[in-house]
mmCIF file of C-alpha atoms in Angstrom:
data_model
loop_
_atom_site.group_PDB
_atom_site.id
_atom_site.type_symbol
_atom_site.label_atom_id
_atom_site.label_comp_id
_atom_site.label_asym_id
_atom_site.label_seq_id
_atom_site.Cartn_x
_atom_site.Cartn_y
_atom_site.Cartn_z
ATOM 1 C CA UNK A 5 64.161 -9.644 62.995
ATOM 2 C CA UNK A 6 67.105 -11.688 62.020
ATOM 3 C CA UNK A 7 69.248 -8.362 60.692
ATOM 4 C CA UNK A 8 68.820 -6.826 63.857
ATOM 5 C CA UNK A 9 69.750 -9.626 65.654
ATOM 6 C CA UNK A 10 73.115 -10.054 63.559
ATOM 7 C CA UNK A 11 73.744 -6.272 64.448
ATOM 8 C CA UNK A 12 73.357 -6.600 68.270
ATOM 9 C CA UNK A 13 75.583 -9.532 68.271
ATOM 10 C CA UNK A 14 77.969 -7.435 65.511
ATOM 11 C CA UNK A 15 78.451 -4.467 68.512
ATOM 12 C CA UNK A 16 78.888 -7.122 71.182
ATOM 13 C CA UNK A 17 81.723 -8.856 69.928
ATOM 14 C CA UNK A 18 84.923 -7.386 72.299
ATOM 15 C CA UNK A 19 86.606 -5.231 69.776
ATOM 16 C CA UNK A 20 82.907 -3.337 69.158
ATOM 17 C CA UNK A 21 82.640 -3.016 72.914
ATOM 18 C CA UNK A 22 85.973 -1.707 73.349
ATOM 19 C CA UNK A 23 85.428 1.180 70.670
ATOM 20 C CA UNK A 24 82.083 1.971 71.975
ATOM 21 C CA UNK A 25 83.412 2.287 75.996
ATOM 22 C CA UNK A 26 86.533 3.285 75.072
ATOM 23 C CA UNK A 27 87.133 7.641 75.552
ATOM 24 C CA UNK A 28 89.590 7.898 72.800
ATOM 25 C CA UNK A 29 89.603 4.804 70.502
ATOM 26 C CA UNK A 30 86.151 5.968 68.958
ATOM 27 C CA UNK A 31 87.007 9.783 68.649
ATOM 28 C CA UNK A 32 90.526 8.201 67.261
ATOM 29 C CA UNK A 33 88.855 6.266 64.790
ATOM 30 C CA UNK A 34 86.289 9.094 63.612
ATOM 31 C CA UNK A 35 89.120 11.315 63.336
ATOM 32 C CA UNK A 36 91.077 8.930 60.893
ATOM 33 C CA UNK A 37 87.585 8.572 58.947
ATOM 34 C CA UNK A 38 87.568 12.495 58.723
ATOM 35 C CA UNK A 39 90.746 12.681 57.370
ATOM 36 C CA UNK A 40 90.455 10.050 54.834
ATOM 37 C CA UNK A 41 87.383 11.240 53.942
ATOM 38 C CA UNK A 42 87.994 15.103 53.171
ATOM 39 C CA UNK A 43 90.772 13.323 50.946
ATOM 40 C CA UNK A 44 88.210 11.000 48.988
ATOM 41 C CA UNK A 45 85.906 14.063 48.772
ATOM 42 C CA UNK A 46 88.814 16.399 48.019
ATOM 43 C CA UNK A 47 89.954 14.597 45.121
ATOM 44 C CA UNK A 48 86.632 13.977 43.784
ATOM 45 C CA UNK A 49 85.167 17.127 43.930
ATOM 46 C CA UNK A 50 88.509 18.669 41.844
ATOM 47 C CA UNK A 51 87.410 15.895 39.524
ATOM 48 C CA UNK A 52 83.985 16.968 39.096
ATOM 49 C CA UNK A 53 84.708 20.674 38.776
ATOM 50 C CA UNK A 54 87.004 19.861 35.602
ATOM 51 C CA UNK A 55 84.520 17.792 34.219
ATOM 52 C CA UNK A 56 81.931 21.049 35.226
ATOM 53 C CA UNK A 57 84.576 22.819 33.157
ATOM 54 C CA UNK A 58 84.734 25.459 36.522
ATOM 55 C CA UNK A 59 87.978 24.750 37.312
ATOM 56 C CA UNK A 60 91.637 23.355 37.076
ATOM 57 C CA UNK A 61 91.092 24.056 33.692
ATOM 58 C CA UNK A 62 94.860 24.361 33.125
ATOM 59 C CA UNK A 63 95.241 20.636 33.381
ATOM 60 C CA UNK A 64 94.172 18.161 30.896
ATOM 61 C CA UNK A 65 91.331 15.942 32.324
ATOM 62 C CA UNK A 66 93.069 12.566 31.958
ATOM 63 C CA UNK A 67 96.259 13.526 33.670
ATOM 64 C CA UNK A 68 94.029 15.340 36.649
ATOM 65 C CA UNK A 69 92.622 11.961 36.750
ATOM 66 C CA UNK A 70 96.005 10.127 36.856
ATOM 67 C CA UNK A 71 97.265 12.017 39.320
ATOM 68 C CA UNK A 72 94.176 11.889 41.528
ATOM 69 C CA UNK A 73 92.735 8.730 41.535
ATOM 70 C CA UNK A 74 95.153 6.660 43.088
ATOM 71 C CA UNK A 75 94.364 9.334 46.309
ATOM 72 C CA UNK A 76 90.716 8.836 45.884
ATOM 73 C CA UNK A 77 91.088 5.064 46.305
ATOM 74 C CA UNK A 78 93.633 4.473 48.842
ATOM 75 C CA UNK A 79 91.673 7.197 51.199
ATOM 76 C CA UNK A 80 88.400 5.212 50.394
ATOM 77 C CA UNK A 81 89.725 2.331 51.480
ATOM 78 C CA UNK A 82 91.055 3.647 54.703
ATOM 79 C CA UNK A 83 87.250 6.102 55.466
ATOM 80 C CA UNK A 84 85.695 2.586 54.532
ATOM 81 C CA UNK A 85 87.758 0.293 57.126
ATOM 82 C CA UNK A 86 87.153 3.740 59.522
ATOM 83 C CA UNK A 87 83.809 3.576 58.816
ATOM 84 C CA UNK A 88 83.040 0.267 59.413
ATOM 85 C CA UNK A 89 84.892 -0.119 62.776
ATOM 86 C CA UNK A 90 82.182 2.866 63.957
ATOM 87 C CA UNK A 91 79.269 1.419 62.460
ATOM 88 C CA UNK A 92 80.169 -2.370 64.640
ATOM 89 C CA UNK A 93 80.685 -0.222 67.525
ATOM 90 C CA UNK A 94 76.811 1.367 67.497
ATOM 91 C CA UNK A 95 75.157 -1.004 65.083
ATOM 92 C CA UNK A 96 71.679 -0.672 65.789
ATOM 93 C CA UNK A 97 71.823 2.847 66.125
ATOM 94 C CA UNK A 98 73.367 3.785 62.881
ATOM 95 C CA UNK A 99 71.023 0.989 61.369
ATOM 96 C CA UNK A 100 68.010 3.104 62.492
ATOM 97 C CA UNK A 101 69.556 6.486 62.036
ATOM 98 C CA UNK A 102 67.947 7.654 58.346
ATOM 99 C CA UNK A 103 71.243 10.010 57.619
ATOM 100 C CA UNK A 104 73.116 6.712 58.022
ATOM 101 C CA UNK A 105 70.399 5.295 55.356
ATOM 102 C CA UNK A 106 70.631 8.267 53.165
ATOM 103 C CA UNK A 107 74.168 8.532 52.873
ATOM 104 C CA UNK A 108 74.910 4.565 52.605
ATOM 105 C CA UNK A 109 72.713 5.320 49.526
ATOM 106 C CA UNK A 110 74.128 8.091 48.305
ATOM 107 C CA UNK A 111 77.501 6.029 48.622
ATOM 108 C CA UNK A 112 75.800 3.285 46.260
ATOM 109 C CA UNK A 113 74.726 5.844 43.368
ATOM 110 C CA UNK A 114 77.895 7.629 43.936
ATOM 111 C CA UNK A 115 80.134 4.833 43.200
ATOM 112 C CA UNK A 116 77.062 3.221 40.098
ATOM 113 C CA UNK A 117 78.098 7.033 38.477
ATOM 114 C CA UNK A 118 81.471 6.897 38.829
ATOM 115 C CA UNK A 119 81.349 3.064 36.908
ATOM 116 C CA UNK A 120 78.876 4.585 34.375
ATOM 117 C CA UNK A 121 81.349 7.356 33.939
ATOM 118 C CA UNK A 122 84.192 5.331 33.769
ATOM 119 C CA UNK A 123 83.384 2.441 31.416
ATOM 120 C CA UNK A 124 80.520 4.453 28.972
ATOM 121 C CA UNK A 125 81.368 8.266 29.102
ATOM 122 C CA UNK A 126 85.160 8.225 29.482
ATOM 123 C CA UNK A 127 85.785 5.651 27.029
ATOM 124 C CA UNK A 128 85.553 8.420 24.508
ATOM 125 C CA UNK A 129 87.760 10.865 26.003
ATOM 126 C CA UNK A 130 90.401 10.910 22.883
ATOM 127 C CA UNK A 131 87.701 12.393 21.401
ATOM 128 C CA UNK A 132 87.051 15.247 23.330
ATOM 129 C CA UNK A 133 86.997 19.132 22.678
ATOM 130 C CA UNK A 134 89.663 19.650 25.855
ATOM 131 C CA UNK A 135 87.766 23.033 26.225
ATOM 132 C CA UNK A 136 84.094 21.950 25.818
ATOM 133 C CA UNK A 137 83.372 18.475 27.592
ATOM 134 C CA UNK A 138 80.411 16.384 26.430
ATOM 135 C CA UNK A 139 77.278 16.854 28.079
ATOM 136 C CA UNK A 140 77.211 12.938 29.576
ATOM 137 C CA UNK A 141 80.540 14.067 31.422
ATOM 138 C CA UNK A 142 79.537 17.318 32.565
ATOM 139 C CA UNK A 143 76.157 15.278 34.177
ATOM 140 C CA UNK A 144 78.439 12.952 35.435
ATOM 141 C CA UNK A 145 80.276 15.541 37.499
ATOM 142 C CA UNK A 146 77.345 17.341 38.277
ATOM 143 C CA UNK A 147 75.679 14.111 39.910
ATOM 144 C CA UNK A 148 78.813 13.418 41.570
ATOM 145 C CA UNK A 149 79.047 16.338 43.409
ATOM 146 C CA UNK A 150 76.161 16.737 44.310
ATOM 147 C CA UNK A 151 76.077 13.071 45.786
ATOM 148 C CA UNK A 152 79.060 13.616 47.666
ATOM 149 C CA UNK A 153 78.127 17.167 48.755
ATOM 150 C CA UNK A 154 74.848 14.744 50.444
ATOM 151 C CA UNK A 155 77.461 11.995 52.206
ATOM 152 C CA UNK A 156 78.961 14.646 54.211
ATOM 153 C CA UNK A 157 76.325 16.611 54.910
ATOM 154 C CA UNK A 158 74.050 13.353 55.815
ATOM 155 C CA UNK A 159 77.656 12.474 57.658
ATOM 156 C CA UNK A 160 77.707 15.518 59.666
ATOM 157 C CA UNK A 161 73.754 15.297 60.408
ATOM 158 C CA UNK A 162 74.413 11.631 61.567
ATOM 159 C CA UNK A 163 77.002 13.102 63.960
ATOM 160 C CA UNK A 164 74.099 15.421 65.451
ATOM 161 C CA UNK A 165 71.293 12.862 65.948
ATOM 162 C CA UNK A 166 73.331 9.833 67.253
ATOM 163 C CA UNK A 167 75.452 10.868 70.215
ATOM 164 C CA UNK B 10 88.532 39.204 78.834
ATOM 165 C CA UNK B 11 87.756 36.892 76.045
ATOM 166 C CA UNK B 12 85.537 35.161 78.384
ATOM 167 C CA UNK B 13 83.588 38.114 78.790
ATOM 168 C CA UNK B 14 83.608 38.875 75.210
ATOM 169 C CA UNK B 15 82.071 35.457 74.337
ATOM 170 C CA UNK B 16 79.552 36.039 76.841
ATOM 171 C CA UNK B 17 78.869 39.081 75.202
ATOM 172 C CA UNK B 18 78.589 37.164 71.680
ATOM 173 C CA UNK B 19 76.503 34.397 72.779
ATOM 174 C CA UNK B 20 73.779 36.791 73.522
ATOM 175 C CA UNK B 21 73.277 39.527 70.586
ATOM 176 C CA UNK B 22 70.705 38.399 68.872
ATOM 177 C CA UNK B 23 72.941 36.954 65.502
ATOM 178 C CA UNK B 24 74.099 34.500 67.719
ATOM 179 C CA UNK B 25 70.641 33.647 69.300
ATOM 180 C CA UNK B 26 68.987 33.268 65.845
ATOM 181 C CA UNK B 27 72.180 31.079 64.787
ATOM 182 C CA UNK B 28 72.052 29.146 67.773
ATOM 183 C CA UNK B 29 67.849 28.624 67.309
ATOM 184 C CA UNK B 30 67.949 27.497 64.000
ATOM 185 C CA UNK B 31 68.244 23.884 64.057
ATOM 186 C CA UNK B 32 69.682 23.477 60.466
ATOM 187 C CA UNK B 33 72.091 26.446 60.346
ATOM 188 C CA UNK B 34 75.345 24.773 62.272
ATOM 189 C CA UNK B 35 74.928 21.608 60.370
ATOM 190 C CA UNK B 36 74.917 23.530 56.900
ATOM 191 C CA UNK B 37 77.793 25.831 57.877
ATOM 192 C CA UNK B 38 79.780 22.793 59.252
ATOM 193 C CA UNK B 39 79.042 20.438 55.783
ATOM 194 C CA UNK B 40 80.067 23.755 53.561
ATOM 195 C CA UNK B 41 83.315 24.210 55.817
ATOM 196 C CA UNK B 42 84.364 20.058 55.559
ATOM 197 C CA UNK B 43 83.814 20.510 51.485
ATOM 198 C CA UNK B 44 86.366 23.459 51.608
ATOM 199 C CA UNK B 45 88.750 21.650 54.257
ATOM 200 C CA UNK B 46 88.622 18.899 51.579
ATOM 201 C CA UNK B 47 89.817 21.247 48.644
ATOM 202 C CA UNK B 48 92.294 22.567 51.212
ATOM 203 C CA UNK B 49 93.382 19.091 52.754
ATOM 204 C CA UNK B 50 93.861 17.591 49.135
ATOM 205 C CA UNK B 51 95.363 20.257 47.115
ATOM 206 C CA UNK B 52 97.563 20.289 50.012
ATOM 207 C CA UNK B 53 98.424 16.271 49.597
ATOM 208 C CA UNK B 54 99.009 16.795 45.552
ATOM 209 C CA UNK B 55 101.256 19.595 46.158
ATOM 210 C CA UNK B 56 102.934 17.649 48.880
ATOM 211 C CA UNK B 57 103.594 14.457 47.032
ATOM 212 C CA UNK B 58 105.103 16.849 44.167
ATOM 213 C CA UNK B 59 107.555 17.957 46.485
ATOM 214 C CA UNK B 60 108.259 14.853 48.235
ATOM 215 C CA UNK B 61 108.638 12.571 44.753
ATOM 216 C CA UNK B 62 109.758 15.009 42.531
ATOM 217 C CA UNK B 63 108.802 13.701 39.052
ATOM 218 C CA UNK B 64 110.978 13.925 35.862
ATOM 219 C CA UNK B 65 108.514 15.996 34.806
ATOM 220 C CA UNK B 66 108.810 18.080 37.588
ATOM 221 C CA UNK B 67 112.975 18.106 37.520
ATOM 222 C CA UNK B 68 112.937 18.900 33.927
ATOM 223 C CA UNK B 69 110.339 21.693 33.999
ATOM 224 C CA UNK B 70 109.994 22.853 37.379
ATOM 225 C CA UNK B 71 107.559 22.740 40.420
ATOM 226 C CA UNK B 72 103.814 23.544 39.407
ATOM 227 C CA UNK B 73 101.597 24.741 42.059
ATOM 228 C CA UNK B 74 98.285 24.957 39.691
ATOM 229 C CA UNK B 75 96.470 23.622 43.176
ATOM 230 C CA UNK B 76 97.820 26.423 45.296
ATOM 231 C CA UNK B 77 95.359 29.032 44.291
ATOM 232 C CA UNK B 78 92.373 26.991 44.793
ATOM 233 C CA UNK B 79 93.667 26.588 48.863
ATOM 234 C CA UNK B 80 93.845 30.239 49.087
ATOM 235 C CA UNK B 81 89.354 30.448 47.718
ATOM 236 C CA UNK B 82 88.986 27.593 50.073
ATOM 237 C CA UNK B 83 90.468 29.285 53.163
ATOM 238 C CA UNK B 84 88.392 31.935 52.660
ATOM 239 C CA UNK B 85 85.480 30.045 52.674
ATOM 240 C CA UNK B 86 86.944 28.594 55.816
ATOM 241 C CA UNK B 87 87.257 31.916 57.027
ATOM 242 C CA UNK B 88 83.764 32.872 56.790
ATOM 243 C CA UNK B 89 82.123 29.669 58.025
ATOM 244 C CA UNK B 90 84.175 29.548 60.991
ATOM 245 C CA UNK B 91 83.125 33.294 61.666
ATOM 246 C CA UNK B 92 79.739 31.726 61.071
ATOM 247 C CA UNK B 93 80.316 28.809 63.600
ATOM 248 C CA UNK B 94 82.029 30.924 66.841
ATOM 249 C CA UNK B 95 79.372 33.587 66.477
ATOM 250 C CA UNK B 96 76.792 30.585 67.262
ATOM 251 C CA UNK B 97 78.824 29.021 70.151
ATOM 252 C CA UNK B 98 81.914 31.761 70.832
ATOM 253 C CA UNK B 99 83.053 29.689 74.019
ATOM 254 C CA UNK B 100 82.965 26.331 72.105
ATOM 255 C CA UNK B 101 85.980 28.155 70.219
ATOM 256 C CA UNK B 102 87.209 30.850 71.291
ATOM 257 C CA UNK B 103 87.958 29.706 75.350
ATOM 258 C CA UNK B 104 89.267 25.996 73.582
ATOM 259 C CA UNK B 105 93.019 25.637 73.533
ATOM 260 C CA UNK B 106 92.598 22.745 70.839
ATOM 261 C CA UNK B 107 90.713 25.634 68.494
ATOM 262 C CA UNK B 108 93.321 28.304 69.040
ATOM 263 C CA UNK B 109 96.193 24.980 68.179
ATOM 264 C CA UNK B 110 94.112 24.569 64.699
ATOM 265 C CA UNK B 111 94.275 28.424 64.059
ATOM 266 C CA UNK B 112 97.835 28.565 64.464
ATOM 267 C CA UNK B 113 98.591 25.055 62.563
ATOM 268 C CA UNK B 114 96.440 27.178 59.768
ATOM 269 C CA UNK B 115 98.154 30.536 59.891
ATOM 270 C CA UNK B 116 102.242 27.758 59.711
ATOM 271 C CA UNK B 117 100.676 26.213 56.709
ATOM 272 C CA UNK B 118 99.215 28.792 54.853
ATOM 273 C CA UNK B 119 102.657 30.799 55.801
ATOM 274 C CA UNK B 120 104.457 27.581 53.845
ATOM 275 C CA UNK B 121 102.142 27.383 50.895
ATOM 276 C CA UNK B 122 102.625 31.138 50.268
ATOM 277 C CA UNK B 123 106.854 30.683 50.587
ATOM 278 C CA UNK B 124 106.454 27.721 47.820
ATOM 279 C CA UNK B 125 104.281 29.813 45.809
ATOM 280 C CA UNK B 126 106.323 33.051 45.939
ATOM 281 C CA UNK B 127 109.360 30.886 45.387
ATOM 282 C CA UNK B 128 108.025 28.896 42.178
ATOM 283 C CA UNK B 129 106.434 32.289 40.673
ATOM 284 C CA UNK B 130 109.511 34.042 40.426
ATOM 285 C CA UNK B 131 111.714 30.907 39.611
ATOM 286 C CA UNK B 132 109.565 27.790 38.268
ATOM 287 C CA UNK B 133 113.361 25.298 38.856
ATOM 288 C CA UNK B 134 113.673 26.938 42.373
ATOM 289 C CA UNK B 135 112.433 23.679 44.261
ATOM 290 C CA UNK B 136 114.722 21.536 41.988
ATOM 291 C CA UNK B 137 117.636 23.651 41.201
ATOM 292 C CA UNK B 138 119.815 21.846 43.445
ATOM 293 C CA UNK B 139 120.117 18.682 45.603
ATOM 294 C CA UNK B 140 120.143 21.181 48.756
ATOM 295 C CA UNK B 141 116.813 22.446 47.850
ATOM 296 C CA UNK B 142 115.176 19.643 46.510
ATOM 297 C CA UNK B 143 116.187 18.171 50.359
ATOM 298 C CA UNK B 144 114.359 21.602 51.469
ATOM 299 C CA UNK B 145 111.609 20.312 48.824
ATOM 300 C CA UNK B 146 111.506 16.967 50.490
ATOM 301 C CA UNK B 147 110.951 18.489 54.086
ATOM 302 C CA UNK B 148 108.920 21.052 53.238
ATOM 303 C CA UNK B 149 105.971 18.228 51.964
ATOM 304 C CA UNK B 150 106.235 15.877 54.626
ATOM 305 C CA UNK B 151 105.894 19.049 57.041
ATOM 306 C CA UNK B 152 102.511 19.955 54.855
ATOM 307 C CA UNK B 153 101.236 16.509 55.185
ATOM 308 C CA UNK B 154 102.134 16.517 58.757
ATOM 309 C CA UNK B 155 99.894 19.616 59.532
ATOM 310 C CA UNK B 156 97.455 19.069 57.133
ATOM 311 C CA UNK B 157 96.733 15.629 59.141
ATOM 312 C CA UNK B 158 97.007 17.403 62.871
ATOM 313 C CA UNK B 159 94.373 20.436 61.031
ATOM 314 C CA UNK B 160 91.702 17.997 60.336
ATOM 315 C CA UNK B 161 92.479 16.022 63.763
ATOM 316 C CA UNK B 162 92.475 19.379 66.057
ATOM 317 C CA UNK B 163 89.537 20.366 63.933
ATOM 318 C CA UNK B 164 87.738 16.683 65.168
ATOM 319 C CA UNK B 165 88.591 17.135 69.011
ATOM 320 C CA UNK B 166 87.573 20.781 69.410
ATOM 321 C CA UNK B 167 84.096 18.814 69.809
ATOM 322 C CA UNK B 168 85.830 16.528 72.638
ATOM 323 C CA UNK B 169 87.580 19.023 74.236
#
């Protein structure tokens, strides 16, 4: 199968090798994945809960946003380069693991939301009761979190089962 | 002592059940990584506040609207890692790396509450002067510091 072939010759190249054999460049680089990630997560979920009207209510919803998003990205991109310097390392494993499958999906949908959100729902947001927001947002934030609430937990459940 | 006293743990029969149930330590870790990430990033804001102080924040004072959501999420911390030593006491408790994180937890929660107590009594304390806006300065970068070593000790206990 020609992906599987491109994945075995993905954790052969040296740098793959050397994560995989090394003691402390792959706990090194899970631990910088961690860190980014409870950021992206962090950020998000505060996010969500606004939009959820639960909390940070004392904040108005587009300066949360400004003040959180450019956290959000820069820690993405860092969990992301993380991320994919594990994956070479183990290729075909995390290719057959299904929590690596769920939560690559749950990735997808969670960043198609946050583009549905951010060039349909929020488009509007001039518009909205600050106390009440519309129903599209508060589903928005609700799907969110609970899509990100699945990456870690399919994160921490990939930990378990490939080891 | 604490040796014995994990021993002890490991084999009431909480712990047992805990330690039998294949999907308990997975939940309790995935609900205590959501409320390190409230932690970590109200943490960050509050940080970056101190460290760039806005003209916002010079004209009107410090705001610490994240603080009080770090003090729900530490307790939430607080029970799932009751949750997680009572399945695997010696995992934690005989660990030097756990007993680093519990101290890096009890300097930064010590920090958070000085800022707080500071701000709530005088919202211009931070900026009042160039003295303590240098205090201001350190006092993020130290956050961010032990925020990042938290989340790191909190990786290795599993190497350790």
């Amino acid at each position: 199968m020609p992906i599987r072939n491109l994945l075995h010759d993905l954790q052969d190249l040296g740098f793959a090798t050397s994560i995989r054999e090394s003691d402390w460049l792959f706990p090194t680089i899970e631990t910088v994945h961690v860190l980014a990630l409870v950021l992206v997560v962090g950020s998000i979920m505060m996010v969500d809960l606004r939009l959820l009207g639960v909390a940070y209510k004392r904040r108005p919803l587009s300066a949360l946003i400004a003040e959180v998003l450019p956290w959000t990205w820069s820690t993405f991109a860092v969990a992301a380069v993380a991320g994919s310097l594990m994956f070479s390392s183990k290729a075909v494993t995390y290719y057959d693991s299904v929590a690596f499958r769920i939560k690559m999906v749950c990735l997808l949908l969670a960043g198609l939301n946050m583009l549905c959100f951010h060039f349909f729902t929020y488009r509007n947001v001039a518009n909205w009761d600050p106390d009440r927001h519309p129903l599209g947002a508060k589903i928005a934030g609700a799907i969110s979190l609970t899509l990100w609430i699945a990456i870690v937990a399919s994160g921490r459940w990939i930990g378990f089962t490939t080891t | 002592m604490i040796a014995s006293f994990c021993d002890w743990l490991s084999a009431t029969a909480l712990s047992i059940t805990f330690q039998e149930t294949s999907w308990f330590v997975p939940l309790v870790q995935t609900v205590h990584i959501l409320a390190i990430a409230i932690v970590l990033t109200s943490v960050a804001m509050l940080s970056f506040r101190l460290i760039v102080m806005s003209s916002e924040t010079l004209e009107q004072g410090l705001s610490t609207d994240w603080i009080p959501w770090v003090w729900s999420a530490l307790v939430v911390l607080l029970i799932t890692g009751v949750l997680l030593t009572i399945t695997e006491p010696s995992r934690e408790l005989l660990n030097l790396v756990f007993r680093i994180k519990m101290l890096l937890v009890l300097v930064l929660a010590s920090i958070l509450m000085i800022v707080q107590v500071r701000v709530r009594s005088d919202k211009r304390y931070w900026t009042a002067s160039a003295t303590r806006q240098r205090a201001a300065r350190l006092i993020g970068v130290t956050c961010l510091v032990l925020g990042a070593c938290l989340v790191t000790a909190g990786r290795w206990i599993a190497y350790s």
